[in-house]
Tab-separated table of C-alpha atoms in Angstrom:
chain	number	residue	atom	x	y	z
A	134	UNK	CA	0.000	0.000	0.000
A	135	UNK	CA	1.079	3.591	-0.457
A	136	UNK	CA	2.889	4.714	2.683
A	137	UNK	CA	1.501	8.060	3.801
A	138	UNK	CA	0.737	9.928	6.988
A	139	UNK	CA	-3.090	9.814	7.430
A	140	UNK	CA	-2.985	13.348	8.832
A	141	UNK	CA	-1.654	14.556	5.479
A	142	UNK	CA	-4.129	12.586	3.378
A	143	UNK	CA	-7.592	14.228	3.394
A	144	UNK	CA	-8.908	12.318	0.390
A	145	UNK	CA	-10.289	8.804	0.130
A	146	UNK	CA	-11.916	6.990	-2.797
A	147	UNK	CA	-15.138	8.970	-2.444
A	148	UNK	CA	-13.170	12.181	-2.849
A	149	UNK	CA	-11.689	11.244	-6.223
A	150	UNK	CA	-14.580	12.560	-8.367
A	151	UNK	CA	-14.184	16.005	-6.783
A	152	UNK	CA	-10.470	15.933	-7.515
A	153	UNK	CA	-11.092	14.889	-11.122
A	154	UNK	CA	-13.691	17.621	-11.560
A	155	UNK	CA	-10.987	20.227	-10.956
A	156	UNK	CA	-9.344	19.253	-14.251
A	157	UNK	CA	-11.039	20.838	-17.245
A	158	UNK	CA	-10.419	21.359	-20.960
A	159	UNK	CA	-10.954	19.676	-24.294
A	160	UNK	CA	-8.170	17.114	-23.891
A	161	UNK	CA	-9.427	15.361	-20.772
A	162	UNK	CA	-10.082	11.986	-22.424
A	163	UNK	CA	-12.690	11.458	-19.712
A	164	UNK	CA	-13.786	7.893	-20.580
A	165	UNK	CA	-10.171	6.742	-20.868
A	166	UNK	CA	-9.460	8.221	-17.449
A	167	UNK	CA	-12.511	6.962	-15.584
A	168	UNK	CA	-12.024	3.428	-16.900
A	169	UNK	CA	-8.759	3.257	-14.928
A	170	UNK	CA	-9.931	4.906	-11.705
A	171	UNK	CA	-10.754	1.803	-9.663
A	172	UNK	CA	-7.640	-0.082	-10.758
A	173	UNK	CA	-5.436	2.871	-9.853
A	174	UNK	CA	-7.089	3.375	-6.482
A	175	UNK	CA	-6.774	-0.258	-5.395
A	176	UNK	CA	-3.134	-0.359	-6.485
A	177	UNK	CA	-2.150	2.855	-4.715
A	178	UNK	CA	-4.325	2.313	-1.657
A	179	UNK	CA	-3.659	-1.349	-0.948
A	180	UNK	CA	-0.904	-2.869	-3.081
A	181	UNK	CA	1.985	-0.635	-4.148
A	182	UNK	CA	4.858	-0.183	-1.714
A	183	UNK	CA	5.732	3.442	-2.383
A	184	UNK	CA	6.180	6.516	-0.227
A	185	UNK	CA	5.471	10.037	-1.542
A	186	UNK	CA	8.090	11.320	0.906
A	187	UNK	CA	10.731	9.159	-0.815
A	188	UNK	CA	9.628	8.818	-4.447
A	189	UNK	CA	13.156	7.806	-5.544
A	190	UNK	CA	13.632	5.055	-2.951
A	191	UNK	CA	15.486	2.268	-4.822
A	192	UNK	CA	13.435	-0.370	-2.990
A	193	UNK	CA	10.091	1.115	-4.041
A	194	UNK	CA	7.640	-0.699	-6.277
A	195	UNK	CA	7.540	0.733	-9.782
A	196	UNK	CA	4.222	1.702	-11.370
A	197	UNK	CA	4.244	2.578	-15.073
A	198	UNK	CA	1.155	4.139	-16.653
A	199	UNK	CA	1.302	3.087	-20.285
A	200	UNK	CA	-2.301	4.180	-20.897
A	201	UNK	CA	-1.081	7.743	-20.505
A	202	UNK	CA	-3.405	9.611	-22.849
A	203	UNK	CA	-6.105	9.840	-20.164
A	204	UNK	CA	-4.184	10.781	-17.009
A	205	UNK	CA	-6.925	12.563	-15.046
A	206	UNK	CA	-7.594	9.598	-12.759
A	207	UNK	CA	-3.861	9.088	-12.306
A	208	UNK	CA	-3.331	12.695	-11.266
A	209	UNK	CA	-6.317	12.556	-8.916
A	210	UNK	CA	-4.951	9.448	-7.193
A	211	UNK	CA	-1.458	10.953	-6.957
A	212	UNK	CA	-2.981	14.038	-5.332
A	213	UNK	CA	-5.089	11.961	-2.951
A	214	UNK	CA	-1.999	10.031	-1.868
A	215	UNK	CA	0.190	13.083	-1.353
A	216	UNK	CA	2.546	12.865	-4.321
A	217	UNK	CA	1.387	16.196	-5.752
A	218	UNK	CA	-0.565	19.125	-4.257
A	219	UNK	CA	-4.270	19.071	-5.046
A	220	UNK	CA	-3.926	22.677	-6.184
A	221	UNK	CA	-1.938	21.504	-9.200
A	222	UNK	CA	-5.091	19.899	-10.604
A	223	UNK	CA	-6.669	23.270	-11.356
A	224	UNK	CA	-3.996	24.055	-13.922
A	225	UNK	CA	-4.237	20.716	-15.736
A	226	UNK	CA	-2.981	20.978	-19.312
A	227	UNK	CA	-2.087	24.666	-19.110
A	228	UNK	CA	1.178	26.071	-20.423
A	229	UNK	CA	2.904	26.414	-17.063
A	230	UNK	CA	1.413	23.347	-15.332
A	231	UNK	CA	3.491	20.237	-14.578
A	232	UNK	CA	0.338	18.175	-15.206
A	233	UNK	CA	0.283	17.806	-18.960
A	234	UNK	CA	-2.110	15.869	-21.166
A	235	UNK	CA	0.444	13.063	-20.894
A	236	UNK	CA	2.382	12.450	-17.663
A	237	UNK	CA	5.991	13.641	-17.560
A	238	UNK	CA	8.390	11.795	-15.269
A	239	UNK	CA	10.649	14.831	-14.961
A	240	UNK	CA	7.865	17.104	-13.724
A	241	UNK	CA	5.523	14.962	-11.621
A	242	UNK	CA	6.743	13.243	-8.431
A	243	UNK	CA	6.027	9.518	-8.434
A	244	UNK	CA	5.703	9.215	-12.210
A	245	UNK	CA	8.131	6.601	-13.544
A	246	UNK	CA	7.837	7.149	-17.312
A	247	UNK	CA	6.683	9.784	-19.753
A	248	UNK	CA	3.768	8.113	-21.505
A	249	UNK	CA	0.998	8.659	-23.984
A	250	UNK	CA	2.521	7.095	-27.078
A	251	UNK	CA	0.759	3.750	-26.918
A	252	UNK	CA	2.662	0.489	-26.894
A	253	UNK	CA	5.738	1.629	-24.960
A	254	UNK	CA	4.844	0.925	-21.334
A	255	UNK	CA	4.922	-2.865	-21.314
A	256	UNK	CA	8.304	-3.136	-23.088
A	257	UNK	CA	9.719	-0.550	-20.656
A	258	UNK	CA	8.289	-2.541	-17.742
A	259	UNK	CA	10.024	-5.675	-19.017
A	260	UNK	CA	13.299	-3.766	-19.171
A	261	UNK	CA	12.712	-2.377	-15.673
A	262	UNK	CA	12.115	-5.857	-14.266
A	263	UNK	CA	15.244	-7.126	-15.987
A	264	UNK	CA	17.257	-4.204	-14.635
A	265	UNK	CA	16.112	-4.813	-11.069
A	266	UNK	CA	16.946	-8.503	-11.448
A	267	UNK	CA	20.424	-7.641	-12.711
A	268	UNK	CA	20.936	-5.361	-9.689
A	269	UNK	CA	19.946	-8.180	-7.347
A	270	UNK	CA	16.872	-6.314	-6.136
A	271	UNK	CA	14.282	-9.008	-5.538
A	272	UNK	CA	11.940	-6.873	-3.443
A	273	UNK	CA	10.516	-4.225	-5.773
A	274	UNK	CA	7.571	-5.234	-7.925
A	275	UNK	CA	6.990	-3.714	-11.352
A	276	UNK	CA	3.437	-2.832	-12.348
A	277	UNK	CA	2.272	-1.507	-15.714
A	278	UNK	CA	-1.242	-0.447	-16.698
A	279	UNK	CA	-2.160	-0.771	-20.367
A	280	UNK	CA	-5.383	-0.365	-22.310
A	281	UNK	CA	-6.908	-3.109	-24.425
A	282	UNK	CA	-6.503	-0.985	-27.572
A	283	UNK	CA	-2.772	-0.755	-26.877
A	284	UNK	CA	-2.511	-4.458	-27.549
A	285	UNK	CA	-3.002	-3.615	-31.229
A	286	UNK	CA	0.631	-2.453	-31.072
A	287	UNK	CA	3.142	-5.145	-31.985
A	288	UNK	CA	5.722	-3.959	-29.454
A	289	UNK	CA	3.518	-5.282	-26.664
A	290	UNK	CA	3.423	-8.767	-28.122
A	291	UNK	CA	7.201	-8.941	-28.302
A	292	UNK	CA	7.300	-7.974	-24.620
A	293	UNK	CA	4.641	-10.545	-23.719
A	294	UNK	CA	6.475	-13.276	-25.640
A	295	UNK	CA	9.774	-12.474	-23.903
A	296	UNK	CA	8.594	-11.997	-20.316
A	297	UNK	CA	6.969	-15.417	-19.900
A	298	UNK	CA	9.949	-17.597	-20.826
A	299	UNK	CA	12.251	-15.192	-18.941
A	300	UNK	CA	10.297	-15.933	-15.748
A	301	UNK	CA	9.919	-12.278	-14.763
A	302	UNK	CA	7.833	-13.003	-11.691
A	303	UNK	CA	8.216	-9.441	-10.341
A	304	UNK	CA	6.420	-8.122	-13.427
A	305	UNK	CA	2.680	-7.407	-13.202
A	306	UNK	CA	0.457	-6.083	-15.970
A	307	UNK	CA	-3.078	-4.732	-15.665
A	308	UNK	CA	-5.035	-4.545	-18.918
A	309	UNK	CA	-8.058	-2.264	-18.622
A	310	UNK	CA	-10.502	-3.780	-21.097
A	311	UNK	CA	-13.221	-1.311	-22.064
A	312	UNK	CA	-13.834	-2.965	-25.464
A	313	UNK	CA	-11.938	-0.307	-27.393
A	314	UNK	CA	-9.511	-2.604	-29.240
A	315	UNK	CA	-9.731	-2.820	-33.014
A	316	UNK	CA	-8.592	-6.415	-33.374
A	317	UNK	CA	-10.238	-9.285	-31.514
A	318	UNK	CA	-8.092	-12.078	-30.094
A	319	UNK	CA	-9.110	-15.738	-30.133
A	320	UNK	CA	-9.932	-16.751	-26.575
A	321	UNK	CA	-9.779	-13.189	-25.285
A	322	UNK	CA	-6.980	-11.030	-23.931
A	323	UNK	CA	-5.914	-13.355	-21.132
A	324	UNK	CA	-5.389	-16.223	-23.570
A	325	UNK	CA	-2.682	-14.266	-25.385
A	326	UNK	CA	-0.684	-13.867	-22.174
A	327	UNK	CA	-1.349	-17.422	-21.018
A	328	UNK	CA	0.023	-18.807	-24.268
A	329	UNK	CA	3.311	-17.040	-23.486
A	330	UNK	CA	3.560	-18.570	-20.011
A	331	UNK	CA	2.003	-15.804	-17.911
A	332	UNK	CA	-0.227	-16.244	-14.870
A	333	UNK	CA	-3.625	-14.743	-15.784
A	334	UNK	CA	-6.828	-13.615	-14.096
A	335	UNK	CA	-9.848	-11.742	-15.474
A	336	UNK	CA	-12.055	-9.725	-13.105
A	337	UNK	CA	-14.638	-6.951	-12.878
A	338	UNK	CA	-12.582	-3.772	-13.092
A	339	UNK	CA	-14.940	-1.889	-10.735
A	340	UNK	CA	-14.947	-4.513	-7.965
A	341	UNK	CA	-12.289	-3.459	-5.474
A	342	UNK	CA	-12.213	-6.749	-3.585
A	343	UNK	CA	-11.899	-8.756	-6.797
A	344	UNK	CA	-9.144	-6.454	-8.028
A	345	UNK	CA	-7.200	-6.738	-4.781
A	346	UNK	CA	-7.468	-10.529	-4.738
A	347	UNK	CA	-6.321	-10.704	-8.355
A	348	UNK	CA	-3.443	-8.275	-7.797
A	349	UNK	CA	-2.145	-10.235	-4.810
A	350	UNK	CA	-2.641	-13.758	-6.181
A	351	UNK	CA	0.560	-15.832	-6.051
A	352	UNK	CA	2.320	-16.563	-9.350
A	353	UNK	CA	5.707	-18.128	-8.567
A	354	UNK	CA	8.145	-18.111	-11.441
A	355	UNK	CA	5.820	-16.338	-13.877
A	356	UNK	CA	4.814	-12.782	-14.727
A	357	UNK	CA	1.213	-11.976	-13.862
A	358	UNK	CA	-1.542	-10.213	-15.798
A	359	UNK	CA	-4.932	-9.066	-14.555
A	360	UNK	CA	-7.526	-8.223	-17.204
A	361	UNK	CA	-9.906	-5.680	-15.642
A	362	UNK	CA	-13.139	-5.456	-17.611
A	363	UNK	CA	-14.991	-2.165	-17.301
A	364	UNK	CA	-17.922	-0.351	-18.823
A	365	UNK	CA	-16.929	3.238	-19.600
A	366	UNK	CA	-18.745	5.960	-17.654
A	367	UNK	CA	-18.691	9.722	-17.797
A	368	UNK	CA	-16.339	11.580	-15.414
């Protein structure tokens, strides 16, 4: 879970819509953002071992938002957990705001990669897991959130095909499936990962208990993917 001082954390899950409502403009990508809200909250509230007071801690878990073209929910969760001031949300997307339409790792504390160009996050996550393994760091977990439409990009399938045989068991992928992909896959999304040797689970992407159980399921010796199915809703 995110390590924060409760006295410095005035927002819980019910406060996220108010935080998201502070971000306005034509480039909000509202449905893309809201489809990730529950996944992000469960990860940051109950799973990820990260501390906003030490965002560069080498033993932290790494979370990579590959689905970076709808970052409103991400920014709201980062604000709720104390990584960024809530006041930053009001300037979302403006010229002098650190909160751009795509996250920037050099401007936003806690952000691991600059994202928004689809298909990059999962390959970077594979490289991150390999790097941590090479450093002998067996504690940090690597998490990457991708959208189902991103799986139209071939770079993801190379990463999927490599990670399974490599036994990257500190690698975790969450695919938010809101039925936006162009190309269907025989057997569904999970079958593609399973064929490459991954541990797989498919759950309701709005059910916090189901998400937590899926995120924390054991998967010794294999990378793990959770397919979170959601129905898009307005922000």
